Amino acid sequence: MRVCVLGAGVVGLTSAYQLARDGHDVTILEGRDGAALETSFANGGQLSYSYVAPLADPSVLPHLPAWLLQRDSALRFVPRLDVQQWRWCLSFLLACRGSRARQTAMEMLQLGALSRDALHELVQREAIDFNYVRNGKLVVYRDAQAFDAARRKMAYLAAAGSDQRALDAAACVALEPALERAQPLLAGGIHTPSEEAGDCYTFGVALAGLLQARYGVAIHYATPVESMIIEAAEAVAARTPHGEIRADAFVVALGNGSAPLLRTLGVRLPMYPLTGYSLTLPGTPGHAPRVSVTDLHRKVVYAPLGERLRIAGMVEIAGMSVAQRERRLALLRRQAQEIFPDAGDYAVAETWCGHRPATPDSKPLLGATPYRNLWLNTGHGALGFTLACGSARVIADAIAGRTPPLDLGAYSWQR
């Protein structure tokens, strides 16, 4: 079967990999000049399979006024004359209901476990170097009540297969000595040994090369998809500035570009861009963390990528605006120096601002559309790298007519 994948971010590339492994003739269309140049370019770098809980949760509701009104808060809402923004926010509030949030968390843990296994299989089979480490993750808490709540939640996660340990502040420093100067700030931490890290951009570039060289996948860069050509409720071609690309099936993995494309076909995807920021700096041996660390109070993540340290965080509900870029990056730098003051040379850090394609309940959009051969694999928010391999396997199963290992209805665009 000829399958055309729209998008060469980590989600599109892993989709193409699974489809090519199934023996399909695969083509990728990408609007940028190379692979993984959008949200995949400089994300947090953590592969956190046990930390895929939705942002929409009852616990966030008491914090919303402060988060949304304070200029230095981790989560900021910048109101716009944008119906999509307000519709997304209302759906987010509805998704914060306790029973729904718990069900969503279990569904995402299932997808996370599937993705972990799929990535492990890919790494074992293919020679891809992307600073991949199985280094574990330490979530540190500054507030004793938040730490107590996290310890209570450990039993819930253990039922889903997570192996975790609660550590006091001294034990956190013993595990990750780079936290020594931050010890007075800490109430404790939760350590998950099974978590991993890697460079998503390097992974994407390497996988794109592998797809071309070993699996015969054709990748057309600088080829944006302008529209889909539909005949008799079936997609027959993707229209690009360079002509029409015909295929037997199409996979939409365009991130934020998915919603406007599908809107022209009468399909309204519940997605909105959430802006995030990152710094990448050369790490100082002995002072940069070697375990992945999440500072839950600041909502900032730290991932070692070889000799570099990736620092990422913040969520802005502001559309595609980058008006706050410099101020937010400066804030991220200050917050990082607060917990890891000697981790590296912050003055030479590479900076990034990106827009994560997010759904209100944090679950990606996977599976069928009203058009028989047009499939969705998009809307992964900040979890694209973590969930990409599992999502790709699900889509490949669906296209092949195999029963996917999870309920696709839970990931429907109509849920």
GROMACS .gro file of C-alpha atoms in nm:
model
  415
    1MET     CA    1   0.000   0.000   0.000
    2ARG     CA    2   0.118   0.354  -0.072
    3VAL     CA    3   0.100   0.559   0.248
    4CYS     CA    4   0.171   0.931   0.269
    5VAL     CA    5   0.268   1.073   0.610
    6LEU     CA    6   0.212   1.446   0.651
    7GLY     CA    7   0.482   1.587   0.877
    8ALA     CA    8   0.844   1.498   0.959
    9GLY     CA    9   0.844   1.570   1.330
   10VAL     CA   10   0.906   1.286   1.573
   11VAL     CA   11   0.543   1.168   1.545
   12GLY     CA   12   0.544   1.161   1.165
   13LEU     CA   13   0.886   0.996   1.144
   14THR     CA   14   0.802   0.719   1.387
   15SER     CA   15   0.473   0.665   1.201
   16ALA     CA   16   0.668   0.627   0.877
   17TYR     CA   17   0.906   0.385   1.047
   18GLN     CA   18   0.631   0.152   1.167
   19LEU     CA   19   0.453   0.170   0.831
   20ALA     CA   20   0.774   0.097   0.639
   21ARG     CA   21   0.845  -0.196   0.873
   22ASP     CA   22   0.502  -0.328   0.773
   23GLY     CA   23   0.613  -0.325   0.410
   24HIS     CA   24   0.423  -0.019   0.287
   25ASP     CA   25   0.559   0.220   0.025
   26VAL     CA   26   0.592   0.534   0.239
   27THR     CA   27   0.630   0.900   0.143
   28ILE     CA   28   0.670   1.188   0.392
   29LEU     CA   29   0.575   1.549   0.314
   30GLU     CA   30   0.735   1.819   0.531
   31GLY     CA   31   0.699   2.194   0.498
   32ARG     CA   32   1.030   2.278   0.663
   33ASP     CA   33   1.375   2.228   0.510
   34GLY     CA   34   1.460   1.934   0.736
   35ALA     CA   35   1.333   1.686   0.990
   36ALA     CA   36   1.224   1.764   1.347
   37LEU     CA   37   1.250   2.143   1.317
   38GLU     CA   38   0.925   2.239   1.492
   39THR     CA   39   0.813   2.117   1.837
   40SER     CA   40   1.056   1.824   1.815
   41PHE     CA   41   1.357   2.054   1.785
   42ALA     CA   42   1.443   2.143   2.145
   43ASN     CA   43   1.183   1.990   2.374
   44GLY     CA   44   1.244   1.879   2.732
   45GLY     CA   45   1.431   1.563   2.632
   46GLN     CA   46   1.276   1.348   2.905
   47LEU     CA   47   1.112   1.018   2.813
   48SER     CA   48   0.877   1.004   3.109
   49TYR     CA   49   0.650   0.705   3.062
   50SER     CA   50   0.528   0.712   3.422
   51TYR     CA   51   0.460   1.087   3.416
   52VAL     CA   52   0.204   1.118   3.138
   53ALA     CA   53  -0.078   1.232   3.367
   54PRO     CA   54  -0.297   1.499   3.205
   55LEU     CA   55  -0.249   1.867   3.278
   56ALA     CA   56  -0.627   1.879   3.329
   57ASP     CA   57  -0.672   1.751   3.685
   58PRO     CA   58  -0.881   1.865   3.983
   59SER     CA   59  -0.562   1.952   4.173
   60VAL     CA   60  -0.482   2.236   3.933
   61LEU     CA   61  -0.810   2.422   3.988
   62PRO     CA   62  -0.717   2.595   4.319
   63HIS     CA   63  -0.391   2.714   4.162
   64LEU     CA   64  -0.541   2.854   3.844
   65PRO     CA   65  -0.601   3.214   3.964
   66ALA     CA   66  -0.238   3.255   4.070
   67TRP     CA   67  -0.100   3.072   3.769
   68LEU     CA   68  -0.303   3.276   3.526
   69LEU     CA   69  -0.257   3.619   3.683
   70GLN     CA   70   0.106   3.616   3.798
   71ARG     CA   71   0.353   3.719   3.528
   72ASP     CA   72   0.617   3.475   3.654
   73SER     CA   73   0.386   3.174   3.690
   74ALA     CA   74   0.460   2.844   3.518
   75LEU     CA   75   0.118   2.852   3.349
   76ARG     CA   76  -0.002   3.175   3.189
   77PHE     CA   77  -0.320   3.261   3.006
   78VAL     CA   78  -0.298   3.549   2.760
   79PRO     CA   79  -0.655   3.624   2.643
   80ARG     CA   80  -0.702   3.667   2.269
   81LEU     CA   81  -0.992   3.739   2.037
   82ASP     CA   82  -0.978   3.375   1.936
   83VAL     CA   83  -1.279   3.146   1.956
   84GLN     CA   84  -1.051   2.842   1.942
   85GLN     CA   85  -0.866   2.955   2.253
   86TRP     CA   86  -1.182   3.002   2.460
   87ARG     CA   87  -1.334   2.678   2.337
   88TRP     CA   88  -1.015   2.493   2.433
   89CYS     CA   89  -1.009   2.652   2.781
   90LEU     CA   90  -1.370   2.554   2.849
   91SER     CA   91  -1.298   2.196   2.742
   92PHE     CA   92  -0.991   2.197   2.966
   93LEU     CA   93  -1.200   2.291   3.270
   94LEU     CA   94  -1.450   2.016   3.189
   95ALA     CA   95  -1.163   1.766   3.163
   96CYS     CA   96  -1.052   1.852   3.519
   97ARG     CA   97  -1.336   1.648   3.667
   98GLY     CA   98  -1.195   1.382   3.899
   99SER     CA   99  -1.338   1.068   3.739
  100ARG     CA  100  -1.248   1.179   3.389
  101ALA     CA  101  -0.896   1.282   3.489
  102ARG     CA  102  -0.833   0.944   3.655
  103GLN     CA  103  -0.956   0.756   3.348
  104THR     CA  104  -0.740   0.973   3.121
  105ALA     CA  105  -0.434   0.911   3.338
  106MET     CA  106  -0.478   0.533   3.312
  107GLU     CA  107  -0.526   0.551   2.935
  108MET     CA  108  -0.213   0.761   2.893
  109LEU     CA  109  -0.010   0.530   3.116
  110GLN     CA  110  -0.113   0.245   2.888
  111LEU     CA  111  -0.001   0.437   2.581
  112GLY     CA  112   0.320   0.536   2.760
  113ALA     CA  113   0.405   0.173   2.837
  114LEU     CA  114   0.338   0.077   2.476
  115SER     CA  115   0.561   0.360   2.356
  116ARG     CA  116   0.844   0.261   2.590
  117ASP     CA  117   0.841  -0.095   2.457
  118ALA     CA  118   0.828   0.027   2.096
  119LEU     CA  119   1.122   0.262   2.147
  120HIS     CA  120   1.325  -0.010   2.316
  121GLU     CA  121   1.260  -0.235   2.017
  122LEU     CA  122   1.364   0.041   1.776
  123VAL     CA  123   1.684   0.115   1.968
  124GLN     CA  124   1.773  -0.254   1.980
  125ARG     CA  125   1.707  -0.304   1.609
  126GLU     CA  126   1.849   0.018   1.463
  127ALA     CA  127   2.184   0.190   1.518
  128ILE     CA  128   2.060   0.537   1.614
  129ASP     CA  129   2.268   0.768   1.833
  130PHE     CA  130   2.062   1.038   2.005
  131ASN     CA  131   2.226   1.073   2.349
  132TYR     CA  132   1.985   0.810   2.475
  133VAL     CA  133   2.023   0.715   2.843
  134ARG     CA  134   1.816   0.511   3.087
  135ASN     CA  135   1.908   0.739   3.373
  136GLY     CA  136   1.590   0.752   3.582
  137LYS     CA  137   1.394   1.057   3.686
  138LEU     CA  138   1.373   1.247   4.014
  139VAL     CA  139   1.076   1.476   4.073
  140VAL     CA  140   1.164   1.715   4.355
  141TYR     CA  141   0.907   1.893   4.572
  142ARG     CA  142   0.951   2.214   4.768
  143ASP     CA  143   0.616   2.194   4.945
  144ALA     CA  144   0.564   1.927   5.212
  145GLN     CA  145   0.193   1.893   5.137
  146ALA     CA  146   0.258   1.841   4.766
  147PHE     CA  147   0.523   1.582   4.851
  148ASP     CA  148   0.281   1.397   5.082
  149ALA     CA  149   0.019   1.395   4.807
  150ALA     CA  150   0.275   1.254   4.562
  151ARG     CA  151   0.363   0.975   4.802
  152ARG     CA  152  -0.002   0.883   4.834
  153LYS     CA  153  -0.032   0.872   4.456
  154MET     CA  154   0.258   0.626   4.430
  155ALA     CA  155   0.027   0.333   4.511
  156TYR     CA  156  -0.203   0.437   4.227
  157LEU     CA  157   0.089   0.445   3.981
  158ALA     CA  158   0.227   0.118   4.114
  159ALA     CA  159  -0.099  -0.047   4.010
  160ALA     CA  160  -0.020   0.069   3.656
  161GLY     CA  161   0.327  -0.085   3.670
  162SER     CA  162   0.544   0.205   3.791
  163ASP     CA  163   0.839   0.139   4.024
  164GLN     CA  164   0.897   0.444   4.242
  165ARG     CA  165   1.063   0.542   4.569
  166ALA     CA  166   0.997   0.840   4.796
  167LEU     CA  167   1.317   1.015   4.914
  168ASP     CA  168   1.376   1.283   5.174
  169ALA     CA  169   1.584   1.588   5.083
  170ALA     CA  170   1.914   1.429   5.191
  171ALA     CA  171   1.841   1.115   4.989
  172CYS     CA  172   1.763   1.330   4.685
  173VAL     CA  173   2.110   1.486   4.710
  174ALA     CA  174   2.269   1.144   4.762
  175LEU     CA  175   2.105   1.027   4.440
  176GLU     CA  176   2.185   1.346   4.248
  177PRO     CA  177   2.478   1.536   4.407
  178ALA     CA  178   2.423   1.834   4.175
  179LEU     CA  179   2.124   1.919   4.398
  180GLU     CA  180   2.346   1.984   4.701
  181ARG     CA  181   2.311   2.363   4.701
  182ALA     CA  182   1.935   2.331   4.651
  183GLN     CA  183   1.884   2.090   4.944
  184PRO     CA  184   1.745   2.358   5.181
  185LEU     CA  185   1.466   2.421   4.927
  186LEU     CA  186   1.355   2.059   4.908
  187ALA     CA  187   1.084   1.875   5.100
  188GLY     CA  188   1.163   1.548   4.922
  189GLY     CA  189   1.139   1.373   4.589
  190ILE     CA  190   0.996   1.077   4.400
  191HIS     CA  191   1.251   0.866   4.210
  192THR     CA  192   1.148   0.653   3.912
  193PRO     CA  193   1.450   0.445   3.799
  194SER     CA  194   1.294   0.332   3.470
  195GLU     CA  195   1.264   0.678   3.308
  196GLU     CA  196   1.488   0.781   3.019
  197ALA     CA  197   1.617   1.079   2.823
  198GLY     CA  198   1.739   1.161   2.474
  199ASP     CA  199   1.775   1.436   2.215
  200CYS     CA  200   1.453   1.442   2.012
  201TYR     CA  201   1.601   1.646   1.727
  202THR     CA  202   1.903   1.417   1.689
  203PHE     CA  203   1.668   1.118   1.704
  204GLY     CA  204   1.451   1.267   1.431
  205VAL     CA  205   1.740   1.348   1.198
  206ALA     CA  206   1.892   1.003   1.246
  207LEU     CA  207   1.559   0.829   1.194
  208ALA     CA  208   1.492   1.031   0.877
  209GLY     CA  209   1.827   0.921   0.736
  210LEU     CA  210   1.759   0.560   0.831
  211LEU     CA  211   1.415   0.569   0.668
  212GLN     CA  212   1.565   0.690   0.341
  213ALA     CA  213   1.872   0.468   0.336
  214ARG     CA  214   1.736   0.139   0.472
  215TYR     CA  215   1.361   0.146   0.415
  216GLY     CA  216   1.335   0.339   0.090
  217VAL     CA  217   1.108   0.610   0.233
  218ALA     CA  218   1.084   0.920   0.015
  219ILE     CA  219   1.099   1.243   0.217
  220HIS     CA  220   1.003   1.567   0.041
  221TYR     CA  221   1.124   1.865   0.242
  222ALA     CA  222   1.012   2.223   0.173
  223THR     CA  223   0.683   2.069   0.058
  224PRO     CA  224   0.395   2.205   0.267
  225VAL     CA  225   0.054   2.045   0.231
  226GLU     CA  226  -0.188   2.309   0.110
  227SER     CA  227  -0.503   2.095   0.104
  228MET     CA  228  -0.638   1.745   0.062
  229ILE     CA  229  -0.819   1.627  -0.249
  230ILE     CA  230  -1.127   1.429  -0.154
  231GLU     CA  231  -1.337   1.212  -0.382
  232ALA     CA  232  -1.634   1.004  -0.265
  233ALA     CA  233  -1.547   1.046   0.107
  234GLU     CA  234  -1.191   0.930   0.045
  235ALA     CA  235  -0.861   1.119   0.036
  236VAL     CA  236  -0.694   1.066  -0.300
  237ALA     CA  237  -0.408   1.317  -0.294
  238ALA     CA  238  -0.230   1.586  -0.098
  239ARG     CA  239  -0.197   1.914  -0.285
  240THR     CA  240   0.144   2.085  -0.249
  241PRO     CA  241   0.315   2.377  -0.427
  242HIS     CA  242   0.505   2.117  -0.629
  243GLY     CA  243   0.206   1.917  -0.740
  244GLU     CA  244  -0.026   1.647  -0.611
  245ILE     CA  245   0.098   1.347  -0.412
  246ARG     CA  246  -0.137   1.051  -0.449
  247ALA     CA  247  -0.156   0.759  -0.206
  248ASP     CA  248  -0.383   0.484  -0.079
  249ALA     CA  249  -0.378   0.618   0.278
  250PHE     CA  250  -0.270   0.937   0.452
  251VAL     CA  251  -0.154   1.000   0.810
  252VAL     CA  252  -0.190   1.355   0.943
  253ALA     CA  253   0.102   1.419   1.180
  254LEU     CA  254   0.139   1.794   1.128
  255GLY     CA  255   0.124   1.904   1.491
  256ASN     CA  256  -0.028   2.251   1.503
  257GLY     CA  257  -0.081   2.239   1.127
  258SER     CA  258  -0.324   1.948   1.162
  259ALA     CA  259  -0.621   2.151   1.283
  260PRO     CA  260  -0.635   2.409   1.000
  261LEU     CA  261  -0.587   2.138   0.738
  262LEU     CA  262  -0.869   1.922   0.877
  263ARG     CA  263  -1.094   2.224   0.931
  264THR     CA  264  -1.116   2.267   0.554
  265LEU     CA  265  -1.258   1.913   0.543
  266GLY     CA  266  -1.523   1.983   0.805
  267VAL     CA  267  -1.332   1.812   1.087
  268ARG     CA  268  -1.276   2.031   1.394
  269LEU     CA  269  -0.988   1.900   1.603
  270PRO     CA  270  -0.988   1.993   1.975
  271MET     CA  271  -0.633   2.131   1.970
  272TYR     CA  272  -0.461   2.455   2.064
  273PRO     CA  273  -0.092   2.553   2.072
  274LEU     CA  274   0.065   2.578   2.417
  275THR     CA  275   0.390   2.774   2.414
  276GLY     CA  276   0.695   2.637   2.591
  277TYR     CA  277   1.061   2.738   2.624
  278SER     CA  278   1.398   2.569   2.661
  279LEU     CA  279   1.766   2.633   2.719
  280THR     CA  280   2.049   2.404   2.610
  281LEU     CA  281   2.393   2.462   2.760
  282PRO     CA  282   2.723   2.280   2.791
  283GLY     CA  283   2.709   2.099   3.124
  284THR     CA  284   2.976   2.132   3.391
  285PRO     CA  285   3.091   1.785   3.507
  286GLY     CA  286   2.999   1.725   3.868
  287HIS     CA  287   2.757   2.015   3.879
  288ALA     CA  288   2.511   1.932   3.601
  289PRO     CA  289   2.259   1.658   3.688
  290ARG     CA  290   2.308   1.313   3.540
  291VAL     CA  291   1.963   1.198   3.651
  292SER     CA  292   1.667   1.364   3.482
  293VAL     CA  293   1.517   1.610   3.730
  294THR     CA  294   1.180   1.783   3.742
  295ASP     CA  295   1.133   2.081   3.974
  296LEU     CA  296   0.759   2.046   4.026
  297HIS     CA  297   0.723   2.382   4.198
  298ARG     CA  298   0.859   2.567   3.895
  299LYS     CA  299   0.732   2.313   3.638
  300VAL     CA  300   1.084   2.299   3.492
  301VAL     CA  301   1.253   1.982   3.364
  302TYR     CA  302   1.625   1.905   3.335
  303ALA     CA  303   1.762   1.634   3.104
  304PRO     CA  304   2.128   1.547   3.041
  305LEU     CA  305   2.194   1.507   2.668
  306GLY     CA  306   2.550   1.382   2.642
  307GLU     CA  307   2.772   1.669   2.748
  308ARG     CA  308   2.484   1.917   2.731
  309LEU     CA  309   2.198   1.998   2.966
  310ARG     CA  310   1.847   2.066   2.838
  311ILE     CA  311   1.625   2.285   3.058
  312ALA     CA  312   1.263   2.328   2.955
  313GLY     CA  313   0.940   2.450   3.103
  314MET     CA  314   0.642   2.684   3.116
  315VAL     CA  315   0.302   2.669   2.952
  316GLU     CA  316   0.146   2.972   2.786
  317ILE     CA  317  -0.204   2.968   2.642
  318ALA     CA  318  -0.139   3.250   2.398
  319GLY     CA  319  -0.183   3.106   2.051
  320MET     CA  320   0.119   3.126   1.822
  321SER     CA  321   0.244   3.449   1.977
  322VAL     CA  322   0.612   3.478   2.074
  323ALA     CA  323   0.577   3.827   2.224
  324GLN     CA  324   0.696   3.709   2.568
  325ARG     CA  325   0.995   3.511   2.437
  326GLU     CA  326   1.286   3.707   2.583
  327ARG     CA  327   1.123   3.777   2.917
  328ARG     CA  328   1.017   3.415   2.964
  329LEU     CA  329   1.356   3.281   2.865
  330ALA     CA  330   1.521   3.514   3.117
  331LEU     CA  331   1.280   3.385   3.384
  332LEU     CA  332   1.359   3.024   3.292
  333ARG     CA  333   1.731   3.100   3.323
  334ARG     CA  334   1.684   3.253   3.670
  335GLN     CA  335   1.475   2.960   3.789
  336ALA     CA  336   1.733   2.709   3.664
  337GLN     CA  337   2.018   2.892   3.837
  338GLU     CA  338   1.816   2.879   4.158
  339ILE     CA  339   1.833   2.498   4.174
  340PHE     CA  340   2.145   2.423   3.964
  341PRO     CA  341   2.357   2.740   3.988
  342ASP     CA  342   2.677   2.578   3.864
  343ALA     CA  343   2.533   2.337   3.607
  344GLY     CA  344   2.696   2.514   3.313
  345ASP     CA  345   2.756   2.842   3.137
  346TYR     CA  346   2.410   2.993   3.121
  347ALA     CA  347   2.545   3.292   2.925
  348VAL     CA  348   2.603   3.076   2.616
  349ALA     CA  349   2.283   2.871   2.637
  350GLU     CA  350   2.099   2.805   2.313
  351THR     CA  351   1.741   2.924   2.345
  352TRP     CA  352   1.418   2.792   2.195
  353CYS     CA  353   1.052   2.881   2.195
  354GLY     CA  354   0.800   2.636   2.052
  355HIS     CA  355   0.427   2.567   2.032
  356ARG     CA  356   0.308   2.228   2.155
  357PRO     CA  357  -0.006   2.098   1.980
  358ALA     CA  358  -0.224   2.013   2.280
  359THR     CA  359  -0.569   1.875   2.344
  360PRO     CA  360  -0.771   1.984   2.650
  361ASP     CA  361  -0.735   1.644   2.821
  362SER     CA  362  -0.371   1.594   2.708
  363LYS     CA  363  -0.447   1.275   2.513
  364PRO     CA  364  -0.329   1.272   2.151
  365LEU     CA  365  -0.572   1.232   1.863
  366LEU     CA  366  -0.526   0.887   1.712
  367GLY     CA  367  -0.722   0.691   1.459
  368ALA     CA  368  -0.990   0.739   1.197
  369THR     CA  369  -1.151   1.048   1.049
  370PRO     CA  370  -1.477   1.066   0.855
  371TYR     CA  371  -1.270   0.986   0.546
  372ARG     CA  372  -1.199   0.615   0.509
  373ASN     CA  373  -0.824   0.637   0.441
  374LEU     CA  374  -0.732   0.955   0.629
  375TRP     CA  375  -0.582   0.891   0.973
  376LEU     CA  376  -0.485   1.111   1.267
  377ASN     CA  377  -0.167   1.095   1.474
  378THR     CA  378  -0.138   1.440   1.628
  379GLY     CA  379  -0.208   1.656   1.935
  380HIS     CA  380   0.058   1.512   2.167
  381GLY     CA  381   0.130   1.840   2.346
  382ALA     CA  382   0.449   1.822   2.553
  383LEU     CA  383   0.457   1.441   2.530
  384GLY     CA  384   0.534   1.395   2.161
  385PHE     CA  385   0.874   1.234   2.215
  386THR     CA  386   0.748   1.015   2.500
  387LEU     CA  387   0.439   0.888   2.319
  388ALA     CA  388   0.555   0.892   1.956
  389CYS     CA  389   0.665   0.531   1.915
  390GLY     CA  390   0.354   0.390   2.078
  391SER     CA  391   0.124   0.616   1.880
  392ALA     CA  392   0.299   0.511   1.559
  393ARG     CA  393   0.248   0.144   1.639
  394VAL     CA  394  -0.123   0.204   1.703
  395ILE     CA  395  -0.169   0.383   1.370
  396ALA     CA  396   0.026   0.118   1.180
  397ASP     CA  397  -0.198  -0.150   1.333
  398ALA     CA  398  -0.513   0.040   1.241
  399ILE     CA  399  -0.404   0.093   0.880
  400ALA     CA  400  -0.308  -0.273   0.847
  401GLY     CA  401  -0.646  -0.384   0.982
  402ARG     CA  402  -0.495  -0.532   1.298
  403THR     CA  403  -0.662  -0.478   1.633
  404PRO     CA  404  -0.464  -0.205   1.813
  405PRO     CA  405  -0.335  -0.286   2.164
  406LEU     CA  406  -0.552  -0.013   2.316
  407ASP     CA  407  -0.899   0.133   2.270
  408LEU     CA  408  -0.876   0.381   1.982
  409GLY     CA  409  -1.211   0.524   2.083
  410ALA     CA  410  -1.043   0.684   2.385
  411TYR     CA  411  -0.822   0.885   2.148
  412SER     CA  412  -1.087   0.981   1.894
  413TRP     CA  413  -1.112   1.342   1.776
  414GLN     CA  414  -1.482   1.320   1.867
  415ARG     CA  415  -1.438   1.212   2.230
   0.00000   0.00000   0.00000
